[in-house]
Coordinates of C-alpha atoms in Angstrom, one line a residue:
M1 CA 34.6 16.2 -37.0
T2 CA 37.8 17.5 -39.0
L3 CA 37.9 17.2 -42.8
F4 CA 40.4 15.0 -43.1
C5 CA 41.9 15.4 -46.4
M6 CA 41.3 19.1 -46.1
K7 CA 43.2 19.1 -42.8
Y8 CA 45.9 16.3 -42.6
G9 CA 46.2 15.5 -46.4
I10 CA 45.1 12.2 -47.7
A11 CA 48.6 10.3 -47.9
E12 CA 48.6 10.5 -44.4
F13 CA 46.1 7.4 -43.9
R14 CA 46.2 3.9 -45.3
S15 CA 43.4 1.3 -46.6
A16 CA 42.7 -1.5 -44.4
A17 CA 41.6 -4.8 -46.1
V18 CA 39.3 -6.5 -43.5
A19 CA 35.8 -8.2 -44.0
L20 CA 32.9 -6.5 -42.7
M21 CA 31.8 -7.1 -39.4
G22 CA 27.7 -6.3 -39.9
V23 CA 25.2 -7.8 -42.4
M24 CA 22.9 -5.6 -43.8
L25 CA 19.1 -7.4 -42.6
A26 CA 17.1 -5.5 -44.6
A27 CA 16.1 -2.2 -46.7
T28 CA 12.8 -0.6 -47.3
S29 CA 12.0 2.9 -49.3
V30 CA 8.7 4.9 -49.9
A31 CA 8.4 6.7 -53.1
G32 CA 10.3 10.0 -53.0
A33 CA 12.0 8.9 -49.5
P34 CA 16.0 7.8 -48.9
M35 CA 16.2 4.5 -48.7
R36 CA 16.4 3.1 -44.9
V37 CA 18.5 -0.1 -43.8
A38 CA 19.1 -1.9 -41.2
Y39 CA 21.8 -3.8 -39.8
S40 CA 22.5 -6.4 -37.5
N41 CA 24.4 -4.5 -35.0
G42 CA 21.1 -2.4 -34.3
I43 CA 21.4 0.6 -36.2
T44 CA 18.9 1.7 -39.0
A45 CA 20.0 4.2 -41.6
S46 CA 18.5 6.9 -44.0
V47 CA 21.1 7.8 -46.3
V48 CA 20.1 10.8 -48.9
S49 CA 22.4 10.7 -51.7
A50 CA 24.3 13.5 -53.1
D51 CA 23.1 13.3 -56.0
E52 CA 19.7 13.7 -54.3
L53 CA 20.9 16.5 -52.7
A54 CA 22.3 18.1 -55.3
S55 CA 19.3 18.4 -57.3
R56 CA 17.5 20.6 -54.4
L57 CA 20.3 23.5 -54.9
T58 CA 18.6 26.8 -54.3
T59 CA 19.0 30.4 -53.6
F60 CA 18.6 31.3 -50.2
Q61 CA 19.4 35.0 -49.1
G62 CA 21.4 35.6 -52.3
S63 CA 24.0 32.6 -51.4
P64 CA 23.7 28.8 -52.7
A65 CA 21.8 26.3 -50.1
I66 CA 20.7 22.9 -50.2
E67 CA 16.7 22.8 -49.1
L68 CA 16.2 19.5 -47.0
S69 CA 13.0 18.0 -47.6
D70 CA 11.7 19.6 -43.9
G71 CA 12.0 22.9 -45.8
R72 CA 15.6 23.4 -43.8
M73 CA 18.2 25.7 -45.8
I74 CA 21.9 24.6 -45.6
P75 CA 23.9 27.1 -47.3
V76 CA 26.8 25.4 -49.2
V77 CA 29.7 26.8 -51.1
T78 CA 29.2 25.7 -54.3
N79 CA 32.9 26.9 -56.0
I80 CA 36.0 25.3 -55.2
N81 CA 37.8 28.4 -55.6
D82 CA 36.0 30.3 -52.8
P83 CA 38.1 31.8 -50.4
S84 CA 37.2 29.6 -47.6
I85 CA 38.4 26.3 -49.4
Y86 CA 42.1 26.7 -48.4
N87 CA 42.9 23.4 -49.7
R88 CA 41.6 22.6 -53.1
G89 CA 43.0 18.7 -53.8
D90 CA 42.6 17.8 -57.3
G91 CA 39.9 21.2 -57.9
S92 CA 36.7 19.5 -57.1
F93 CA 34.4 18.1 -54.6
H94 CA 34.3 14.5 -54.1
P95 CA 31.4 13.4 -51.6
F96 CA 30.7 10.2 -49.9
T97 CA 28.9 7.5 -51.8
P98 CA 26.3 5.3 -50.0
A99 CA 28.6 2.5 -50.5
L100 CA 31.6 4.0 -48.3
V101 CA 28.8 4.8 -45.8
E102 CA 27.1 1.3 -45.8
R103 CA 30.5 -0.6 -45.5
A104 CA 31.5 1.9 -42.3
L105 CA 27.8 1.2 -40.7
S106 CA 28.5 -2.6 -41.6
A107 CA 31.6 -2.0 -39.6
I108 CA 30.3 -1.2 -36.5
S109 CA 30.7 -3.8 -33.2
H110 CA 28.6 -1.9 -30.2
P111 CA 26.7 -5.3 -29.2
G112 CA 23.1 -4.4 -29.3
M113 CA 22.9 -0.7 -30.3
P114 CA 19.1 0.6 -31.2
L115 CA 20.3 3.9 -33.2
D116 CA 18.0 5.3 -36.0
V117 CA 20.3 7.7 -37.8
R118 CA 19.7 10.3 -41.0
V119 CA 23.0 10.6 -43.3
Y120 CA 23.1 13.5 -45.4
L121 CA 25.8 12.9 -48.2
L122 CA 26.6 16.3 -49.4
P123 CA 28.0 17.3 -52.5
Y124 CA 29.4 20.4 -51.6
P125 CA 30.8 21.8 -48.1
R126 CA 28.5 24.0 -45.7
R127 CA 29.3 27.6 -45.3
G128 CA 30.8 28.3 -42.2
V129 CA 30.9 24.7 -41.3
L130 CA 33.4 22.5 -43.9
V131 CA 33.9 19.7 -41.7
S132 CA 31.3 16.8 -41.0
S133 CA 29.7 17.3 -37.8
T134 CA 26.2 15.4 -36.2
S135 CA 23.3 16.8 -34.8
G136 CA 20.7 15.1 -32.7
N137 CA 20.6 11.9 -34.9
E138 CA 21.2 13.4 -38.2
I139 CA 24.7 12.9 -39.6
F140 CA 26.1 15.7 -42.2
L141 CA 29.2 14.4 -44.0
S142 CA 31.5 16.7 -46.2
P143 CA 32.8 16.4 -49.3
H144 CA 36.4 16.0 -49.7
V145 CA 38.8 17.3 -52.1
L146 CA 40.0 14.3 -53.1
D147 CA 38.5 10.8 -53.4
I148 CA 37.7 9.3 -50.1
E149 CA 39.6 6.6 -48.8
P150 CA 37.2 3.9 -47.1
A151 CA 39.7 4.0 -44.1
V152 CA 39.2 7.4 -44.2
A153 CA 35.2 7.2 -44.6
A154 CA 35.2 4.6 -41.6
Y155 CA 37.2 6.6 -39.3
I156 CA 34.9 9.5 -40.2
V157 CA 31.6 7.7 -39.9
A158 CA 32.5 5.9 -36.9
H159 CA 33.4 9.3 -35.2
E160 CA 30.3 10.9 -36.4
L161 CA 27.9 7.8 -35.3
G162 CA 29.6 8.3 -31.6
H163 CA 27.7 11.9 -31.7
A164 CA 24.7 10.4 -32.3
F165 CA 25.4 7.5 -29.7
H166 CA 26.0 10.3 -27.1
N167 CA 23.2 12.6 -28.1
R168 CA 21.1 9.3 -27.9
Y169 CA 22.1 7.6 -24.6
L170 CA 23.9 9.6 -22.7
P171 CA 23.0 13.5 -23.6
S172 CA 25.3 16.2 -22.0
G173 CA 24.2 16.9 -18.4
S174 CA 22.9 13.5 -17.8
G175 CA 23.7 11.5 -15.0
L176 CA 25.5 8.8 -17.2
W177 CA 27.4 11.5 -19.0
R178 CA 28.6 12.4 -15.6
Q179 CA 29.7 8.7 -14.7
Y180 CA 31.6 8.8 -18.5
R181 CA 33.5 12.0 -17.6
S182 CA 34.0 10.5 -13.9
L183 CA 35.6 7.2 -15.7
R184 CA 37.4 8.7 -18.6
G185 CA 39.5 11.3 -16.0
I186 CA 38.0 14.3 -18.1
S187 CA 35.7 15.7 -15.2
D188 CA 38.0 18.9 -14.8
E189 CA 35.9 21.7 -16.4
A190 CA 38.3 24.1 -16.5
I191 CA 40.3 21.8 -18.9
Y192 CA 37.5 19.7 -20.6
N193 CA 34.5 21.9 -22.0
D194 CA 33.0 22.6 -25.2
S195 CA 35.1 25.9 -25.3
A196 CA 38.3 24.1 -25.1
A197 CA 40.5 23.3 -27.8
H198 CA 38.7 20.2 -30.4
A199 CA 40.8 17.5 -28.6
D200 CA 39.4 18.8 -25.4
R201 CA 36.2 18.8 -25.8
P202 CA 34.7 16.0 -23.6
R203 CA 32.2 15.2 -27.1
E204 CA 34.8 14.7 -29.1
I205 CA 36.8 12.5 -26.8
F206 CA 33.9 10.4 -26.2
A207 CA 33.2 9.9 -30.2
E208 CA 37.2 8.9 -30.5
D209 CA 36.6 6.8 -27.7
F210 CA 33.3 5.2 -29.6
R211 CA 35.1 5.2 -33.1
V212 CA 38.5 3.0 -31.4
L213 CA 36.2 0.8 -29.3
F214 CA 33.3 -0.3 -32.0
G215 CA 34.3 1.5 -35.3
G216 CA 35.7 -1.7 -36.6
A217 CA 39.3 -2.3 -38.3
E218 CA 39.2 0.1 -41.0
A219 CA 38.3 2.7 -38.5
Y220 CA 41.0 1.6 -35.5
F221 CA 44.0 3.8 -36.6
D222 CA 46.0 1.7 -34.0
G223 CA 43.8 2.5 -31.4
H224 CA 45.2 6.5 -31.7
V225 CA 43.0 9.0 -30.7
E226 CA 43.0 12.5 -31.0
N227 CA 44.2 14.1 -27.8
T228 CA 47.2 12.5 -27.4
R229 CA 47.7 13.8 -24.0
I230 CA 44.6 11.1 -22.5
V231 CA 45.1 7.7 -22.0
E232 CA 43.9 5.5 -25.1
P233 CA 40.6 4.4 -24.2
E234 CA 41.4 0.5 -24.6
L235 CA 43.6 1.3 -21.7
V236 CA 41.0 2.7 -19.4
D237 CA 39.4 -0.2 -17.1
G238 CA 35.6 -0.6 -17.5
L239 CA 35.4 2.2 -20.3
R240 CA 34.3 -0.5 -23.0
A241 CA 31.7 -2.2 -20.5
F242 CA 30.5 1.2 -19.8
F243 CA 29.6 1.9 -23.6
V244 CA 27.4 -1.1 -23.6
S245 CA 25.7 -0.9 -20.4
A246 CA 24.8 2.6 -21.4
V247 CA 21.9 1.4 -23.6
S248 CA 20.3 -0.6 -21.0
A249 CA 21.0 2.0 -18.2
R250 CA 19.6 4.8 -20.3
A251 CA 16.4 2.8 -20.6
T252 CA 15.9 2.8 -16.8
V253 CA 16.8 6.4 -15.9
A254 CA 13.6 8.4 -14.6
S255 CA 15.0 11.4 -14.7
I256 CA 14.7 14.1 -17.4
D257 CA 17.7 14.0 -20.1
A258 CA 17.3 17.0 -22.0
S259 CA 20.2 19.1 -24.0
C260 CA 19.9 21.8 -26.7
S261 CA 22.5 22.6 -29.7
P262 CA 23.7 25.3 -31.2
N263 CA 24.2 27.2 -27.7
P264 CA 24.4 29.9 -28.1
F265 CA 22.4 29.7 -31.9
N266 CA 21.1 31.8 -34.4
P267 CA 18.7 31.4 -36.2
E268 CA 17.6 28.1 -34.5
T269 CA 18.4 25.5 -32.2
E270 CA 17.5 21.9 -31.5
I271 CA 16.1 20.5 -28.0
R272 CA 16.5 17.0 -27.5
I273 CA 14.6 15.2 -24.3
G274 CA 15.3 11.9 -23.6
V275 CA 12.0 9.9 -22.7
P276 CA 12.7 6.9 -20.6
A277 CA 11.3 3.4 -21.8
G278 CA 8.0 3.3 -19.9
Q279 CA 7.5 6.7 -19.5
S280 CA 3.6 7.4 -20.2
G281 CA 1.6 10.7 -20.0
R282 CA 2.2 14.0 -21.2
V283 CA 5.7 16.3 -21.9
S284 CA 5.5 19.8 -22.4
V285 CA 8.1 22.4 -23.4
R286 CA 7.5 26.2 -23.0
I287 CA 10.0 28.8 -23.7
Y288 CA 10.2 31.5 -21.5
S289 CA 12.0 35.1 -21.1
V290 CA 14.2 36.2 -18.2
T291 CA 11.7 37.8 -16.4
G292 CA 9.1 35.0 -16.8
A293 CA 6.9 35.9 -19.2
L294 CA 6.0 33.0 -21.6
V295 CA 7.5 33.5 -25.1
R296 CA 6.2 30.1 -27.1
D297 CA 4.5 27.1 -26.6
L298 CA 6.9 24.7 -28.1
Y299 CA 5.7 21.2 -27.7
D300 CA 2.8 19.5 -25.8
G301 CA 1.8 16.0 -26.6
A302 CA 2.2 12.2 -25.2
P303 CA 5.5 11.0 -27.4
A304 CA 6.3 7.7 -28.3
G305 CA 9.9 7.7 -27.5
D306 CA 12.3 10.6 -27.6
I307 CA 12.2 14.3 -28.6
A308 CA 14.2 16.7 -31.4
L309 CA 12.2 20.0 -31.4
R310 CA 13.4 23.0 -32.8
W311 CA 13.0 26.7 -31.7
N312 CA 13.6 29.5 -34.6
G313 CA 13.8 31.8 -32.2
T314 CA 9.9 33.2 -32.9
D315 CA 7.3 33.6 -30.6
N316 CA 3.7 32.5 -30.5
R317 CA 2.7 34.8 -32.7
G318 CA 5.2 34.0 -35.1
N319 CA 7.3 37.1 -34.4
A320 CA 10.9 37.1 -34.0
V321 CA 12.5 37.7 -30.6
A322 CA 15.5 39.7 -30.0
S323 CA 18.8 38.6 -28.9
A324 CA 18.5 37.5 -25.2
T325 CA 18.9 34.7 -23.0
Y326 CA 15.9 32.5 -22.5
Y327 CA 14.4 29.3 -20.8
A328 CA 13.2 26.1 -21.8
Q329 CA 11.1 24.8 -19.2
I330 CA 10.3 21.0 -19.9
R331 CA 7.7 19.2 -17.7
M332 CA 7.4 15.7 -17.7
G333 CA 5.1 13.8 -15.3
G334 CA 5.7 15.2 -12.1
E335 CA 9.2 16.4 -13.1
R336 CA 10.7 19.4 -14.4
R337 CA 13.8 20.4 -15.9
T338 CA 15.1 23.9 -17.5
L339 CA 17.7 24.9 -20.1
K340 CA 19.1 28.0 -20.7
L341 CA 19.4 29.6 -24.4
L342 CA 21.4 32.5 -25.7
L343 CA 20.0 33.9 -29.0
L344 CA 22.5 35.5 -30.7
K345 CA 22.1 37.8 -34.1

């Protein structure tokens, strides 16, 4: 998602005064862990504040980085005069606040959407990735260079939540994803693909559709989406109903839904596996080379729900493998699914 105040200028957006459409139902916390908030729309969110992340600032490979609670390192830009920051605004970084995020999440109007997300309010932009983005169910909200207006926050949070919804309920390659692309009129992969211009990427179109249809009044922005050449979502017959039905339809899908991101990758990629409701038995994930040699036993267990696995490009002995094409073979019951992975160093 593009960092609005850096790309467009904050003056292009206006605030909208509306009543919140969702009500916070419950909040729980554990010592040392971010508060988990459950909303009436089905969303449960753990929000990691900018202050908490700033306290984790360290140095990694000679550059500033934030160490997450699971040990992952997020390289960041701490100096607003860094050449990568092409719009320096008022001369300081302005992170999202928990209040802005809660306001936006409360306004999501999808009826009955069980979705658990973890939201990081970054105090500094990530090096090489200045914009907000989503991986699996994790949302990384980058700071702006001016105060963040509620309407802009709502726009970005709803868009990124659309990515999390996509990852959870109809990941790329699944039958439901193909149904969406057909319904939306974006099946032509020569035009609509992950390497196309930002507005032509199917996942971005999906996130924009989600924002307009379910983001609430502040995120609505007159129903317009980033891609001005396609039909606006409210004019696509059956699109809203498809989004609503995707939750229940996902639970009845028997085939393996699996995807990986980023791909190509360096140094690690995340493999996401959708486990259908009622599925029992073991799931295994193994990484193989192009010659068929076993590289890594990544997972073997009986999960209670969907799986998110990270592969850091190492073999079973912990040695880093070479740049090459690899295959992740996923077995669930009597089914098998293979993902092609490309490691580039």
